[in-house]
Tab-separated table of C-alpha atoms in Angstrom:
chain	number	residue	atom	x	y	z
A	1	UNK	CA	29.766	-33.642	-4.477
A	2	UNK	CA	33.590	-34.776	-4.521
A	3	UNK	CA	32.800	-38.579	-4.539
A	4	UNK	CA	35.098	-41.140	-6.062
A	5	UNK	CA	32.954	-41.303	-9.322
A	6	UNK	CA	32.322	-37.604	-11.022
A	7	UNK	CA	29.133	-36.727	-12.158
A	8	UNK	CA	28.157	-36.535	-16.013
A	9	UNK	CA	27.043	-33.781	-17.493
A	10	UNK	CA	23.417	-35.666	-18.120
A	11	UNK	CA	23.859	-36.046	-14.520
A	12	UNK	CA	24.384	-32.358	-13.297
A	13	UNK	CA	21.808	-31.388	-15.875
A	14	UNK	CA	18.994	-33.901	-14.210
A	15	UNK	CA	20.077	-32.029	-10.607
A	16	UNK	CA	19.547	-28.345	-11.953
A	17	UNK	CA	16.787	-29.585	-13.807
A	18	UNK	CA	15.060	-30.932	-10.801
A	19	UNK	CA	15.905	-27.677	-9.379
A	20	UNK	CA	14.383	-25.891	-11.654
A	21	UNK	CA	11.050	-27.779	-11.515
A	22	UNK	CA	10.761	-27.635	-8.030
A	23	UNK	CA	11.161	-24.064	-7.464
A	24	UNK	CA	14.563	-23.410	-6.109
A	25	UNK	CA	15.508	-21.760	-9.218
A	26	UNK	CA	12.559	-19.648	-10.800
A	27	UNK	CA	11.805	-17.831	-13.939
A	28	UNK	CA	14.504	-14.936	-14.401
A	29	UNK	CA	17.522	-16.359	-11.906
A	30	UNK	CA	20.685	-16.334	-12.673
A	31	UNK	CA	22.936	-19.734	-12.187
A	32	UNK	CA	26.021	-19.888	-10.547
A	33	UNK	CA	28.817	-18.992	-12.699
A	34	UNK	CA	30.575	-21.969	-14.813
A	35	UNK	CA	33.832	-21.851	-11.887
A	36	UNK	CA	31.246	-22.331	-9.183
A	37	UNK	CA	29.373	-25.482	-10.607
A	38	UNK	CA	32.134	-27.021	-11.446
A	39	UNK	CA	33.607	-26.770	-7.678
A	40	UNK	CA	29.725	-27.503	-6.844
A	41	UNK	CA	29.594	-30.854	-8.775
A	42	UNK	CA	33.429	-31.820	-8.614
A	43	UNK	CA	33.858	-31.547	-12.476
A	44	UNK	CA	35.927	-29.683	-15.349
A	45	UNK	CA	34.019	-26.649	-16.298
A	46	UNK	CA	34.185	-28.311	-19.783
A	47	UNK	CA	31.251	-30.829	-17.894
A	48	UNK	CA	29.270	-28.119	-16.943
A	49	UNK	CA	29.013	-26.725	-20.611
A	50	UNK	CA	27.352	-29.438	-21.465
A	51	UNK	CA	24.593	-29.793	-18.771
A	52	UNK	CA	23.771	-26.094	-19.781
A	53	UNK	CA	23.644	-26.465	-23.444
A	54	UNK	CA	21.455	-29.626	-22.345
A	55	UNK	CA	19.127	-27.255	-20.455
A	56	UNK	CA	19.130	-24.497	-23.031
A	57	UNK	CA	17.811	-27.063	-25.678
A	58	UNK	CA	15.396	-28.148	-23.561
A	59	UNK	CA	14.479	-24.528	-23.505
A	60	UNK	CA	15.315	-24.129	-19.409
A	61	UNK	CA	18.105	-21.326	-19.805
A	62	UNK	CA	18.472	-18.432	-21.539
A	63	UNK	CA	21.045	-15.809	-22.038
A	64	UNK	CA	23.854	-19.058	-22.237
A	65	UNK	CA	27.234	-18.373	-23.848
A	66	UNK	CA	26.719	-13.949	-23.756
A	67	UNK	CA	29.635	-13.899	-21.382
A	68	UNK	CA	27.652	-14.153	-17.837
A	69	UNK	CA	25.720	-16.734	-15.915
A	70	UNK	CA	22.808	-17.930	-17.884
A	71	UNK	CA	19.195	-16.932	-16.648
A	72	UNK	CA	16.400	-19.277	-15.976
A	73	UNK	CA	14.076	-19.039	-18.977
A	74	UNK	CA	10.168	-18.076	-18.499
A	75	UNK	CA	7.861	-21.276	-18.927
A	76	UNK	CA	7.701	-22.057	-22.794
A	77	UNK	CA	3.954	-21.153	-23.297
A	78	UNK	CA	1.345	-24.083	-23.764
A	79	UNK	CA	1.315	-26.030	-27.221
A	80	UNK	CA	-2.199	-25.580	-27.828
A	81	UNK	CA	-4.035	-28.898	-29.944
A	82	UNK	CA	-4.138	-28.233	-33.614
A	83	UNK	CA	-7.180	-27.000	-35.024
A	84	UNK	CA	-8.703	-27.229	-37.842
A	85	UNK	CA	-7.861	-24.504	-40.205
A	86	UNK	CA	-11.051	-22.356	-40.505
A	87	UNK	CA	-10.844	-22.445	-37.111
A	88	UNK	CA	-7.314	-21.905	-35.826
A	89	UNK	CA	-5.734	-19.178	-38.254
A	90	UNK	CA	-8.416	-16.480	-37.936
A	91	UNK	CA	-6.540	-15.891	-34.228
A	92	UNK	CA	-3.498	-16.339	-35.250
A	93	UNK	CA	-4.068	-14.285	-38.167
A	94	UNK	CA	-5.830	-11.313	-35.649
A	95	UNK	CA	-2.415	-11.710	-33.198
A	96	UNK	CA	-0.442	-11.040	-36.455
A	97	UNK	CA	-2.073	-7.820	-37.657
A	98	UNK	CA	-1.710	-6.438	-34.364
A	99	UNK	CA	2.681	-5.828	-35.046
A	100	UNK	CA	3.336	-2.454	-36.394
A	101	UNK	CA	4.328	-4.172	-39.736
A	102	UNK	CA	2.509	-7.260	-41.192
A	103	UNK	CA	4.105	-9.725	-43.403
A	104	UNK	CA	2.071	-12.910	-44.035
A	105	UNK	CA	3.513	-15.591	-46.616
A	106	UNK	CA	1.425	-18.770	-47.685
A	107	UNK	CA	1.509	-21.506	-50.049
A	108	UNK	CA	-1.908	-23.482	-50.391
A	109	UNK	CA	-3.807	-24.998	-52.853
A	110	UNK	CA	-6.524	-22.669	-52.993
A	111	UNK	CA	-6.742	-19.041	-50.570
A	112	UNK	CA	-10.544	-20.578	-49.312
A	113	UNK	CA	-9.030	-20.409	-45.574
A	114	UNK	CA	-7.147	-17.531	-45.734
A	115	UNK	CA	-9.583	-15.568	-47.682
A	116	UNK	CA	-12.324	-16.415	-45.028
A	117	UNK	CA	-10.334	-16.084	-41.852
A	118	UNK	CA	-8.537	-12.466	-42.638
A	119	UNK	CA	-12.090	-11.207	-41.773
A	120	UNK	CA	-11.174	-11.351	-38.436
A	121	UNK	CA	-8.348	-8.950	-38.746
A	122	UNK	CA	-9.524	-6.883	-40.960
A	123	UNK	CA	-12.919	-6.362	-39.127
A	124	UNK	CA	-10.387	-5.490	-35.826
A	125	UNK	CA	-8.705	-2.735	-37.819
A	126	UNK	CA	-12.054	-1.262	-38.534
A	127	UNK	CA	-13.057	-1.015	-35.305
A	128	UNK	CA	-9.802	0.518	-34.861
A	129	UNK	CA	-9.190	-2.133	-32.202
A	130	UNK	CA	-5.430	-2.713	-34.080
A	131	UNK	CA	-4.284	-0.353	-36.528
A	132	UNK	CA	-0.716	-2.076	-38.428
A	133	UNK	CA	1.062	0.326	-40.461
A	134	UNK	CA	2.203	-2.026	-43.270
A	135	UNK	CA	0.967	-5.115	-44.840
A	136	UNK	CA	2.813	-7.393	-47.012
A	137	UNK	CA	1.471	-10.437	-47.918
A	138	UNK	CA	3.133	-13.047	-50.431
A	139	UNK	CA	0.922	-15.955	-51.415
A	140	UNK	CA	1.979	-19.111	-53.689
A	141	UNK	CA	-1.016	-21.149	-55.656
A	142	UNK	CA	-0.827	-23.705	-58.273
A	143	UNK	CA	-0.117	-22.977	-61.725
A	144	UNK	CA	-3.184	-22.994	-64.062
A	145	UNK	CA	-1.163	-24.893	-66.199
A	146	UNK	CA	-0.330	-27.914	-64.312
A	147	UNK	CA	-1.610	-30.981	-63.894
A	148	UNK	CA	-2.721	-31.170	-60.587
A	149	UNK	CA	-2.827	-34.014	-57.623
A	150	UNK	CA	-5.303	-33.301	-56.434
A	151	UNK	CA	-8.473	-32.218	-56.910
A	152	UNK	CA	-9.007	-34.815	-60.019
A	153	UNK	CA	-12.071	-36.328	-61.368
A	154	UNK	CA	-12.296	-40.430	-59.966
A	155	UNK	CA	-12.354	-42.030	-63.788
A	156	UNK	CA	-9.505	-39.937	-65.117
A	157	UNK	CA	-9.525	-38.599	-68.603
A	158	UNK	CA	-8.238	-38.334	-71.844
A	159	UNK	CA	-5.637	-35.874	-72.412
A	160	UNK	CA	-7.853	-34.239	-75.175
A	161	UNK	CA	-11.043	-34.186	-73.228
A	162	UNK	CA	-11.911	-31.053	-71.296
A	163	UNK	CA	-11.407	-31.310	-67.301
A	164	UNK	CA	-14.261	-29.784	-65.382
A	165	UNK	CA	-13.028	-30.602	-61.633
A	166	UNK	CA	-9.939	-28.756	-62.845
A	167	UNK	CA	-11.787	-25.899	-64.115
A	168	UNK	CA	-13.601	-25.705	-61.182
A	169	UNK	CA	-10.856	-25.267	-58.976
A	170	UNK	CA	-9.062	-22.920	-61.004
A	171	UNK	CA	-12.247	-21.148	-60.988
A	172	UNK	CA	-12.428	-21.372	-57.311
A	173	UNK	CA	-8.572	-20.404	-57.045
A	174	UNK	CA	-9.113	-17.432	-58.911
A	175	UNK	CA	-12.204	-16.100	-57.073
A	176	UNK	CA	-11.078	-16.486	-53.649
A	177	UNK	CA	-7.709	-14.700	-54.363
A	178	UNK	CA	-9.067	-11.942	-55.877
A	179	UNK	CA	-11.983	-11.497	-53.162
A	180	UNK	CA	-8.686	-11.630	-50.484
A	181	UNK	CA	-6.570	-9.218	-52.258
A	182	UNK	CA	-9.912	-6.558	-52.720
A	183	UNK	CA	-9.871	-6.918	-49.014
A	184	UNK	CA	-6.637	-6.321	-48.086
A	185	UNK	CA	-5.783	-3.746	-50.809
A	186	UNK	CA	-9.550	-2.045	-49.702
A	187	UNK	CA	-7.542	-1.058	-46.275
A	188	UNK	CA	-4.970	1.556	-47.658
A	189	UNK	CA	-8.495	3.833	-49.093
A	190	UNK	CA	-10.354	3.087	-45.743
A	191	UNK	CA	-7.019	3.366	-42.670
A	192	UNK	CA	-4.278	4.900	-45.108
A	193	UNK	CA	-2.615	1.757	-44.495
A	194	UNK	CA	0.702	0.410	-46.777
A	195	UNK	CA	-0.648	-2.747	-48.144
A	196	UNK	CA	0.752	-4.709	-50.517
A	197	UNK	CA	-0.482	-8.191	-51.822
A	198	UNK	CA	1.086	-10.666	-54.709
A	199	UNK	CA	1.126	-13.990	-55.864
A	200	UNK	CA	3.097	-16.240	-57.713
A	201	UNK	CA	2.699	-19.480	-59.775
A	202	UNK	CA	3.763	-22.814	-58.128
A	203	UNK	CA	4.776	-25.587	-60.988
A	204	UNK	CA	3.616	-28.057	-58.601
A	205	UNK	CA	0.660	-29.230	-56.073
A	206	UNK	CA	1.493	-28.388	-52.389
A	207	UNK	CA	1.126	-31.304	-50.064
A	208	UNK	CA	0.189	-28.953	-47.851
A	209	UNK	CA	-1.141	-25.680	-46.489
A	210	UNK	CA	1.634	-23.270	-44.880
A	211	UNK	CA	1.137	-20.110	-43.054
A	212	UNK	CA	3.835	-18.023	-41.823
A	213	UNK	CA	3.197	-15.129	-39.795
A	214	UNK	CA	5.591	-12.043	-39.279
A	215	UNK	CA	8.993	-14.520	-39.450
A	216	UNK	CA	7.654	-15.640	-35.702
A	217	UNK	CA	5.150	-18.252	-35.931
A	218	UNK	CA	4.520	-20.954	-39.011
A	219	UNK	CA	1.251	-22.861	-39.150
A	220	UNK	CA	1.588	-25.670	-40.974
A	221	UNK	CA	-1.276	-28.130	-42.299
A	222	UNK	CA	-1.401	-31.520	-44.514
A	223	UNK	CA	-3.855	-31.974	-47.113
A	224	UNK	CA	-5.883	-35.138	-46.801
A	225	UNK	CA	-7.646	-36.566	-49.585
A	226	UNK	CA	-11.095	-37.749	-49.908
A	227	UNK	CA	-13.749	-38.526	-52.689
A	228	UNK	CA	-16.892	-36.878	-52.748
A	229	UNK	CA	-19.053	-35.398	-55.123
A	230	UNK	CA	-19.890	-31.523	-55.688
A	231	UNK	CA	-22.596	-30.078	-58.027
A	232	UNK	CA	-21.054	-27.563	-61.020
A	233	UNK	CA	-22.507	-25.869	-63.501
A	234	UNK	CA	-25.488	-28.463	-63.971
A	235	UNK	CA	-23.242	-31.300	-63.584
A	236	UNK	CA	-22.393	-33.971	-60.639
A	237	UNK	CA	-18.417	-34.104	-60.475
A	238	UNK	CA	-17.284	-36.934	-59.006
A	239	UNK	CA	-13.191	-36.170	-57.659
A	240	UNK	CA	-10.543	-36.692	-55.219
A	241	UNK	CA	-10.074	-33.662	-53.315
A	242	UNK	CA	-8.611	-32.145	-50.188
A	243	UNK	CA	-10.750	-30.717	-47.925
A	244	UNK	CA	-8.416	-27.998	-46.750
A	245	UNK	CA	-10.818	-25.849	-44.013
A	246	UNK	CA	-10.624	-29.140	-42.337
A	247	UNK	CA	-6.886	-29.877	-42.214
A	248	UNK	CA	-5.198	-29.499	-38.848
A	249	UNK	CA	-3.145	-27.133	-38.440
A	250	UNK	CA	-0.212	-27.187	-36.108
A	251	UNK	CA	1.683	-24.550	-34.931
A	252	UNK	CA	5.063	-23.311	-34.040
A	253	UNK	CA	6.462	-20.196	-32.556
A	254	UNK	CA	9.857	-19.575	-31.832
A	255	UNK	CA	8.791	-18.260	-28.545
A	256	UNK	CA	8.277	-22.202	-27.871
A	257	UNK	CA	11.719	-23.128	-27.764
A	258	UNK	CA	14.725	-24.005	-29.793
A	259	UNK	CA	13.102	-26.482	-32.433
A	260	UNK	CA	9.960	-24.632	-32.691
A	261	UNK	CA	12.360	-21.608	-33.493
A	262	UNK	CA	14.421	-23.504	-36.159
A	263	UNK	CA	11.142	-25.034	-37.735
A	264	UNK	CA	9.685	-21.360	-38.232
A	265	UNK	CA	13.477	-20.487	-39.361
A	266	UNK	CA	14.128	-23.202	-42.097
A	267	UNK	CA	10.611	-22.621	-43.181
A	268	UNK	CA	10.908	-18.993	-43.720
A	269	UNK	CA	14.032	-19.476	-45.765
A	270	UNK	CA	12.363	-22.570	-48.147
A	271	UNK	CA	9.590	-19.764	-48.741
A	272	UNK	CA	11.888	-16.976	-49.187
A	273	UNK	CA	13.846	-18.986	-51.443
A	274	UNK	CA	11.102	-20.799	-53.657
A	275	UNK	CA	9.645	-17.290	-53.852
A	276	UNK	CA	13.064	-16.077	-55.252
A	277	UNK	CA	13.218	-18.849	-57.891
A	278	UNK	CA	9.600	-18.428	-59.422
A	279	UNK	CA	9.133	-15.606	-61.675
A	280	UNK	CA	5.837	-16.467	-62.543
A	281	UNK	CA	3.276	-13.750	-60.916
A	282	UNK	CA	0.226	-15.793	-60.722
A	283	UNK	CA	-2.747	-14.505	-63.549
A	284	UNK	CA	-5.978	-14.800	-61.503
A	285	UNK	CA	-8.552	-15.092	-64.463
């Protein structure tokens, strides 16, 4: 292609993409090297860098810049629709606790949805269906002594009145973390497993609900708020809440691609560094 005009590097990266789509370059192939594009398209080689940094953020190429011809990469898999939470982490929780080593961070308002969906796993490992050597998991929760966004009753209160909705969820907080730590911890007398489980005290209400799952995958999920009513201790509480088992929760996996991969990066290093700057271990009564 030695026309008067040269070809852009958007240009050569539309051809090899087309290429790639239809079949003349499959899953695993190497390219051409740099020299023999570039006498291909009629360009600087300095062209051809581009199209194939083009391609490998687009997730097409692998292998780019390690001192040979890049490889066609295998089809990203399938972004599955979000689900809603009670329904989407127990799987993604199972697929975790099948590594050798489990390390499971979260930061919710409440450990409801991961209390209920580590059944899953946990019921696999005693039907010796997986069998992880290690689990570490690192979970953040509101302080007690906040005050909260969210849940809070509709009217309000005085600052010197009591606050039931709050007492209710920290009654609820407390509960459900200690009936998911009994759980996990129960596995080291029943497998001999390494387990290890803490918390720590967040100074401020999480907007949302984040999972992240052995540094490959983070599940992420935002808290929508609704009123309703719930019966407590003889009493109708009237609040704005989020119903968390509900939220959608989207995932992404840094098997994906090259933004799903720096999402589940950058969120692993917020955790990893919030974790790092509270001291507070959470008290669960």
């Amino acid at each position: 292609m030695n026309g008067s005009s040269r070809l852009s590097a958007q240009e050569i990266a539309d051809i090899l993409r087309e290429r790639i789509r239809g079949g003349a370059l499959k899953a695993g192939d190497r390219l051409p090297t740099q020299a023999e594009l570039a006498e291909e398209f009629g360009v600087e080689r300095g062209t051809v860098r581009q199209a194939l940094r083009a391609l490998q953020d687009d997730g097409l190429l692998s292998n780019v810049s390690k001192g040979s011809p890049p490889r066609i990469a295998a089809p990203a898999p399938a972004r599955e629709e979000p689900q809603p939470t009670m329904v989407g982490l127990a799987p993604r929780l199972t697929e975790a606790f099948s590594a050798p080593r489990v390390r499971i961070d979260a930061v919710c308002l409440t450990a409801e949805s991961f209390m209920l969906a580590v059944g899953e796993p946990v019921r696999h490992i005693h039907e010796s269906r997986i069998r992880p050597e290690a689990i570490d998991v690192r979970i953040m929760l509101p302080s007690r002594r906040i005050n909260l966004a969210f849940p809070v009753p509709v009217e309000g209160r005085d600052a010197r009145d009591e606050d039931p909705v709050h007492e209710r969820w920290l009654a609820q907080r407390n509960s459900q973390a200690r009936v998911l730590q009994h759980n996990l911890q129960a596995l080291r007398a029943t497998h001999g497993i390494d387990v290890h489980v803490s918390f720590r005290a967040l100074p401020f209400t999480p907007p949302v609900k984040l999972y992240l799952l052995n540094g490959e995958e983070a599940l992420i999920g935002y808290y929508m708020l609704t009123r309703r009513e719930e019966e407590w201790e003889s009493q109708t509480l009237e609040m704005y809440d989020a119903l968390g088992s509900a939220s959608l929760l989207f995932s992404f996996a840094k098997r994906a691609g090259r933004r799903d991969q720096a999402f589940v990066e950058e969120s692993q290093k917020w955790f990893d560094a919030l974790w790092e700057t509270i001291t507070t271990d959470l008290t669960l009564s």
